[in-house]
Short mmCIF file of C-alpha atoms in Angstrom, two decimals:
data_model
loop_
_atom_site.label_atom_id
_atom_site.label_comp_id
_atom_site.label_asym_id
_atom_site.label_seq_id
_atom_site.Cartn_x
_atom_site.Cartn_y
_atom_site.Cartn_z
CA MET A 44 72.64 105.74 122.64
CA LYS A 45 71.72 104.12 120.06
CA GLN A 46 73.06 106.22 117.94
CA ALA A 47 76.58 106.34 119.37
CA LEU A 48 76.83 102.92 119.81
CA LEU A 49 75.75 102.09 115.63
CA VAL A 50 78.79 105.25 114.87
CA LEU A 51 81.84 103.75 117.28
CA MET A 52 80.41 100.17 115.44
CA ALA A 53 81.11 101.81 111.84
CA VAL A 54 83.73 103.70 112.75
CA CYS A 55 85.78 100.04 113.58
CA ALA A 56 83.96 98.26 110.03
CA TRP A 57 85.98 101.65 108.18
CA THR A 58 89.29 100.35 110.44
CA ARG A 59 88.93 96.95 109.40
CA LEU A 60 88.25 96.95 105.89
CA ALA A 61 91.31 100.05 105.44
CA HIS A 62 93.94 98.11 107.66
CA ALA A 63 92.88 95.01 106.24
CA LEU A 64 95.64 96.70 103.24
CA ILE A 65 98.35 96.37 104.76
CA THR A 66 98.72 93.69 107.27
CA GLY A 67 101.96 92.91 107.66
CA THR A 68 103.80 96.22 107.15
CA SER A 69 106.61 95.15 106.32
CA PRO A 70 107.22 95.15 101.63
CA TYR A 71 109.83 92.07 102.50
CA HIS A 72 107.20 90.41 104.22
CA SER A 73 104.36 91.51 102.74
CA GLY A 74 105.30 90.34 99.29
CA MET A 75 106.49 86.71 100.23
CA ARG A 76 104.88 83.50 99.99
CA THR A 77 103.90 82.06 102.89
CA VAL A 78 105.64 79.24 104.15
CA SER A 79 103.20 75.98 105.24
CA PRO A 80 104.72 74.14 108.12
CA HIS A 81 106.23 71.96 107.50
CA THR A 82 108.68 73.70 104.82
CA HIS A 83 111.05 75.52 107.32
CA ARG A 84 113.01 78.32 105.73
CA GLY A 85 116.26 76.88 106.22
CA SER A 86 115.01 73.29 105.23
CA SER A 87 116.77 71.15 102.36
CA LEU A 88 112.78 71.01 100.86
CA ARG A 89 112.93 74.54 100.78
CA ARG A 90 116.47 75.16 99.26
CA GLN A 91 115.79 72.49 96.67
CA GLN A 92 112.92 74.50 95.78
CA ALA A 93 114.34 77.68 95.77
CA VAL A 94 116.92 76.37 93.48
CA THR A 95 114.27 75.02 90.69
CA MET A 96 112.56 77.96 91.10
CA LEU A 97 115.29 80.24 90.08
CA ALA A 98 116.78 77.55 87.33
CA GLU A 99 114.03 77.37 85.53
CA LYS A 100 113.39 81.21 85.69
CA ASP A 101 117.31 82.17 85.34
CA ILE A 102 116.70 84.20 87.76
CA ASP A 103 119.78 86.89 88.50
CA LEU A 104 119.66 87.63 91.73
CA GLN A 105 122.70 90.06 90.84
CA VAL A 106 120.30 92.63 89.57
CA LEU A 107 118.45 92.78 92.60
CA LYS A 108 121.57 93.42 94.58
CA ASN A 109 122.53 95.96 92.02
CA GLN A 110 118.95 98.38 92.02
CA ALA A 111 119.26 97.93 95.85
CA GLY A 112 122.57 99.66 95.55
CA ALA A 113 121.36 102.82 92.84
CA ALA A 114 118.91 103.51 94.95
CA THR A 115 118.30 106.00 96.99
CA LYS A 116 117.64 106.65 100.33
CA ALA A 117 114.47 105.47 101.19
CA LYS A 118 111.48 107.11 102.57
CA THR A 119 110.42 106.29 105.79
CA LEU A 120 106.60 106.39 106.69
CA SER A 121 107.12 109.42 109.00
CA ASP A 122 108.53 111.16 105.97
CA SER A 123 105.49 110.08 103.48
CA THR A 124 102.72 111.32 106.26
CA ARG A 125 104.61 114.59 106.56
CA ALA A 126 104.77 114.99 102.90
CA PHE A 127 100.83 114.80 103.33
CA TYR A 128 99.86 116.91 105.94
CA SER A 129 102.03 119.48 104.56
CA LEU A 130 100.13 119.43 101.41
CA TRP A 131 96.30 118.98 103.21
CA GLY A 132 97.07 121.85 105.51
CA ALA A 133 96.00 121.95 109.84
CA ILE A 134 92.45 121.10 107.93
CA PRO A 135 91.40 118.26 110.49
CA ILE A 136 90.30 114.84 108.56
CA MET A 137 87.13 113.39 110.20
CA GLU A 138 86.71 110.22 111.47
CA PRO A 139 86.36 107.14 109.88
CA TYR A 140 87.66 108.97 106.97
CA ARG A 141 91.24 109.94 108.61
CA ARG A 142 91.85 106.45 109.61
CA VAL A 143 90.98 104.70 105.78
CA VAL A 144 93.60 108.00 104.40
CA ASP A 145 96.23 106.84 107.79
CA GLU A 146 96.33 102.68 106.13
CA LEU A 147 96.22 103.70 102.12
CA LEU A 148 99.06 106.32 102.43
CA THR A 149 100.99 103.17 104.62
CA ALA A 150 99.59 100.27 102.07
CA ALA A 151 101.20 102.60 98.81
CA HIS A 152 104.41 103.93 101.41
CA PHE A 153 105.19 99.99 102.22
CA ALA A 154 104.46 99.15 98.40
CA LYS A 155 106.49 101.96 97.13
CA VAL A 156 109.90 101.72 99.30
CA ASP A 157 110.68 98.34 97.74
CA VAL A 158 113.39 98.14 95.45
CA ARG A 159 111.50 95.78 93.27
CA PHE A 160 108.45 97.86 92.52
CA THR A 161 107.54 99.31 89.15
CA TYR A 162 104.62 101.89 88.61
CA ASP A 163 101.99 100.52 86.24
CA PRO A 164 97.85 101.53 85.33
CA ILE A 165 97.09 98.83 87.59
CA PHE A 166 98.66 99.70 90.21
CA ALA A 167 96.99 103.20 89.66
CA LEU A 168 93.58 101.28 89.33
CA GLY A 169 94.04 99.93 93.13
CA PHE A 170 94.73 103.23 94.82
CA ALA A 171 92.20 105.12 92.87
CA THR A 172 89.44 101.73 93.74
CA VAL A 173 89.94 102.08 97.41
CA PHE A 174 90.53 106.02 97.50
CA ASP A 175 87.15 105.96 96.25
CA ARG A 176 85.29 102.93 97.95
CA LEU A 177 85.82 104.31 101.38
CA THR A 178 85.74 107.16 100.97
CA ASP A 179 82.42 106.92 98.96
CA GLY A 180 80.23 109.89 100.54
CA TYR A 181 83.01 111.78 101.83
CA PRO A 182 80.82 114.57 103.19
CA PRO A 183 82.46 117.97 102.82
CA GLY A 184 82.17 117.38 99.21
CA GLU A 185 83.55 116.30 95.54
CA SER A 186 86.56 118.60 95.50
CA GLU A 187 87.69 118.58 99.19
CA LYS A 188 87.65 114.34 98.45
CA GLN A 189 89.62 115.39 94.90
CA ARG A 190 92.41 117.56 96.88
CA LEU A 191 92.47 114.29 99.47
CA PHE A 192 92.82 111.80 96.48
CA ASP A 193 95.76 114.70 95.40
CA CYS A 194 97.51 114.85 98.09
CA LEU A 195 97.98 111.21 98.78
CA ALA A 196 99.35 110.35 95.66
CA LYS A 197 102.04 113.56 95.94
CA ALA A 198 102.85 112.17 99.71
CA VAL A 199 103.53 108.96 97.76
CA ASP A 200 105.31 110.89 95.13
CA GLU A 201 103.12 110.23 92.75
CA ASP A 202 101.09 112.13 89.80
CA PRO A 203 98.09 112.29 90.56
CA SER A 204 96.34 113.16 87.35
CA LYS A 205 98.95 111.14 86.11
CA MET A 206 97.01 108.23 88.22
CA ARG A 207 93.70 108.87 87.35
CA GLY A 208 94.44 109.20 83.79
CA ASP A 209 96.16 105.69 83.52
CA ALA A 210 93.24 104.06 85.33
CA GLN A 211 90.59 105.49 83.40
CA LYS A 212 92.60 104.36 80.76
CA LEU A 213 92.73 101.21 81.94
CA LYS A 214 89.08 100.66 82.42
CA GLU A 215 88.50 101.58 79.04
CA TRP A 216 91.08 99.14 77.79
CA VAL A 217 89.04 96.56 78.99
CA THR A 218 85.30 97.40 78.91
CA GLY A 219 87.04 97.50 75.33
CA LYS A 220 87.98 93.79 74.85
CA GLY A 221 84.90 91.15 74.46
CA GLY A 222 85.51 89.67 78.61
CA SER A 223 87.89 87.96 80.34
CA SER A 224 88.82 85.12 77.50
CA GLU A 225 89.43 88.63 75.54
CA ILE A 226 91.23 90.24 77.83
CA LEU A 227 93.29 86.69 78.65
CA SER A 228 94.39 86.27 74.95
CA ALA A 229 95.69 90.46 74.63
CA PHE A 230 97.70 89.43 78.13
CA ASN A 231 99.73 85.63 76.33
CA ALA A 232 99.97 87.73 72.95
CA ALA A 233 101.79 90.91 74.53
CA LYS A 234 105.34 91.42 72.92
CA PRO A 235 108.57 93.97 73.57
CA GLY A 236 108.16 96.57 71.44
CA ASP A 237 104.60 96.81 72.60
CA LYS A 238 103.17 100.28 73.72
CA GLY A 239 99.92 101.62 76.11
CA ILE A 240 98.50 98.64 78.27
CA GLU A 241 99.86 95.82 76.04
CA GLY A 242 103.58 97.71 77.20
CA THR A 243 102.78 97.09 80.57
CA ILE A 244 102.00 93.81 80.66
CA GLU A 245 105.17 93.12 78.34
CA SER A 246 106.90 95.06 80.91
CA ILE A 247 105.31 92.81 84.29
CA LYS A 248 105.89 89.42 82.10
CA ALA A 249 109.84 91.06 81.18
CA ASN A 250 110.60 91.71 85.52
CA PRO A 251 111.48 88.78 86.80
CA LEU A 252 111.80 90.69 90.00
CA TRP A 253 108.21 91.69 89.67
CA LEU A 254 107.01 92.38 93.30
CA TYR A 255 103.21 91.46 93.75
CA ASN A 256 101.50 94.13 96.39
CA ARG A 257 97.67 94.74 97.80
CA VAL A 258 97.10 97.79 96.03
CA TRP A 259 98.15 96.54 92.62
CA GLY A 260 96.53 93.63 93.68
CA VAL A 261 92.99 95.54 94.20
CA GLY A 262 93.45 97.16 90.69
CA LEU A 263 93.94 93.34 88.35
CA TYR A 264 90.15 92.18 91.31
CA THR A 265 88.49 95.89 89.80
CA MET A 266 89.83 94.35 85.91
CA MET A 267 88.49 91.31 87.03
CA GLU A 268 85.31 92.36 88.32
CA MET A 269 84.59 94.99 85.01
CA ALA A 270 85.13 91.65 82.78
CA ASN A 271 82.49 89.57 83.92
CA THR A 272 84.33 87.69 85.77
CA GLU A 273 84.26 85.61 89.06
CA VAL A 274 87.05 86.33 91.53
CA THR A 275 87.85 82.78 92.55
CA GLN A 276 91.56 81.49 92.80
CA GLU A 277 91.07 79.56 90.41
CA SER A 278 90.42 82.75 88.22
CA VAL A 279 93.21 84.64 89.35
CA THR A 280 96.07 81.73 89.09
CA GLU A 281 94.61 82.07 84.95
CA TRP A 282 94.68 85.20 85.10
CA MET A 283 98.13 86.11 86.81
CA SER A 284 99.40 83.04 84.97
CA ALA A 285 98.99 84.82 81.48
CA LEU A 286 100.80 88.11 82.98
CA ASP A 287 103.77 85.45 84.01
CA CYS A 288 103.60 86.24 87.71
CA ASN A 289 102.52 82.90 89.18
CA TYR A 290 105.87 82.15 90.34
CA LYS A 291 107.03 85.97 91.45
CA PHE A 292 106.93 87.44 94.79
CA GLY A 293 103.56 87.62 95.94
CA GLY A 294 101.54 84.93 93.33
CA PRO A 295 98.11 84.63 93.14
CA LYS A 296 97.94 82.42 96.59
CA LYS A 297 98.36 85.40 98.30
CA CYS A 298 96.09 87.53 96.18
CA PHE A 299 93.34 85.71 96.38
CA THR A 300 94.32 85.44 99.86
CA ASP A 301 93.98 89.08 100.06
CA TYR A 302 90.65 89.19 97.81
CA THR A 303 89.27 87.19 100.18
CA VAL A 304 89.62 89.80 103.51
CA TRP A 305 89.47 92.81 100.75
CA SER A 306 85.83 91.50 99.30
CA ALA A 307 84.13 90.56 102.90
CA ASN A 308 85.20 93.96 104.48
CA LEU A 309 84.11 95.75 101.78
CA GLN A 310 80.69 94.12 102.39
CA ARG A 311 80.92 95.33 106.00
CA LEU A 312 81.40 98.24 104.71
CA ARG A 313 78.69 98.77 102.31
CA GLU A 314 76.28 97.90 105.29
CA VAL A 315 77.98 100.67 107.46
CA GLN A 316 77.70 103.17 104.37
CA LYS A 317 74.12 102.44 104.89
CA VAL A 318 73.43 102.80 108.70
CA PHE A 319 75.61 106.08 107.87
CA LYS A 320 72.60 107.45 105.24
CA GLU A 321 70.28 106.19 107.45
CA MET A 322 71.52 108.41 110.86
CA GLU A 323 72.41 111.15 108.03
CA ILE A 324 68.04 110.61 107.23
CA ARG A 325 67.28 110.48 110.55
CA ARG A 326 68.96 113.30 111.68
CA LYS A 327 68.11 115.28 109.36
CA LYS A 328 64.21 114.98 109.64
CA ASP A 329 64.55 115.73 113.30
CA LEU A 330 66.22 118.65 113.12
CA ALA A 331 63.35 119.90 109.98
CA GLU A 332 61.33 118.76 113.29
CA LYS A 333 62.66 121.08 114.99
CA LEU A 334 63.03 124.09 112.66
CA GLU A 335 59.17 123.66 111.66
CA ALA A 336 58.48 123.31 115.86
CA ARG A 337 60.54 126.60 116.46
CA ALA A 338 59.11 128.63 113.59
CA LYS A 339 55.65 127.33 114.50
CA GLU A 340 55.90 128.40 118.15
CA LEU A 341 57.86 132.14 116.77
CA GLN A 342 54.89 132.42 115.16
CA GLU A 343 52.38 131.84 118.01
CA LYS A 344 54.57 134.20 120.68
CA GLU A 345 54.11 137.23 117.46
CA SER A 346 50.79 136.48 117.24
CA LYS A 347 50.31 137.06 121.26
CA LEU A 348 52.09 139.94 121.17
CA GLY A 349 49.90 141.36 118.35
CA GLU A 350 46.70 141.16 120.44
CA PRO A 351 47.67 143.13 123.10
CA ALA A 352 48.59 146.01 120.41
CA THR A 353 45.61 146.05 118.86
CA ALA A 354 43.17 146.22 121.75
CA ALA A 355 45.71 149.08 123.20
CA SER A 356 45.32 151.18 119.76
CA THR A 357 41.22 150.94 119.86
CA SER A 358 41.12 151.77 123.74
CA GLN A 359 43.18 154.94 122.37
CA GLU A 360 41.06 156.72 120.33
CA PRO A 361 38.74 159.66 121.17
CA ALA A 362 35.41 159.11 122.42
CA PRO A 363 32.67 161.06 120.16
CA VAL A 364 32.13 164.93 121.33
CA ALA A 365 28.22 164.80 122.49
CA SER A 366 26.67 168.11 119.90
CA GLY A 367 25.38 171.36 122.44
CA SER A 368 27.51 170.04 125.24
CA GLU A 369 29.77 172.30 124.68
CA SER A 370 27.57 175.70 124.01
CA SER A 371 25.72 174.89 127.26
#
């Protein structure tokens, strides 16, 4: 009963962590900044804020209309889900990992179907980080875990090898810098014509319609952690300001809010993983004890069966014949 309760608690915690990535499933809702209670969508203050932002950054909303008009019909979530399971096959995915797969697939799908979405290595790092941390200790083993990643990436029309490669290149780029200050300097120094990671940074800065999403946010947190930078509202604002993302859809406030949810649930996940490992150790110990007891029982049965056989063979030996009895 106690083990069943622990398993139920573990599944619930895993589900909460995965679901935290996609709170607010609409891509347009998830990307927008929250409106203060006193600032209503149709108020003059709201309109003035929008006009000021657009005037300062010279955003041409006609670009967004053109992108939407040129876009092909967006895939539905059902399409992405069917694509995943057709690639994966009929092999069942055990809980709680099946829930993790569904939630990550949903998060990536809704990020990608927005016409403002642009793939970059930060998104790739976020996708890989979410997957690796949520599937840590996947029982079927590393080969099946890698196949699971491949199917997820392909289901949202991404190349899994490219995503892994881009994530690794970004990690190497971050570790090759001398910490947060050098990374921020590289962000600020990025210019048109740059290649590699610097080119990615410039493309984010130059895109007035760049859209934040939660998977990308995890990539940014991972970069900050690798640079030994504490993730706070101030540090997130500083990093996103260097990427010229402060005024864009999403912004640092939403990014940090998502981080608080992510980090809190990640801590719960570590506790749950510890419980799972303890349960697995206990299960293996119980199994070993049962096997040992069974082997001992069989050994005792064999020894008991062997004793009568020995006695019978001894009793069947012919008695010695006395000399002279036949002659008489």
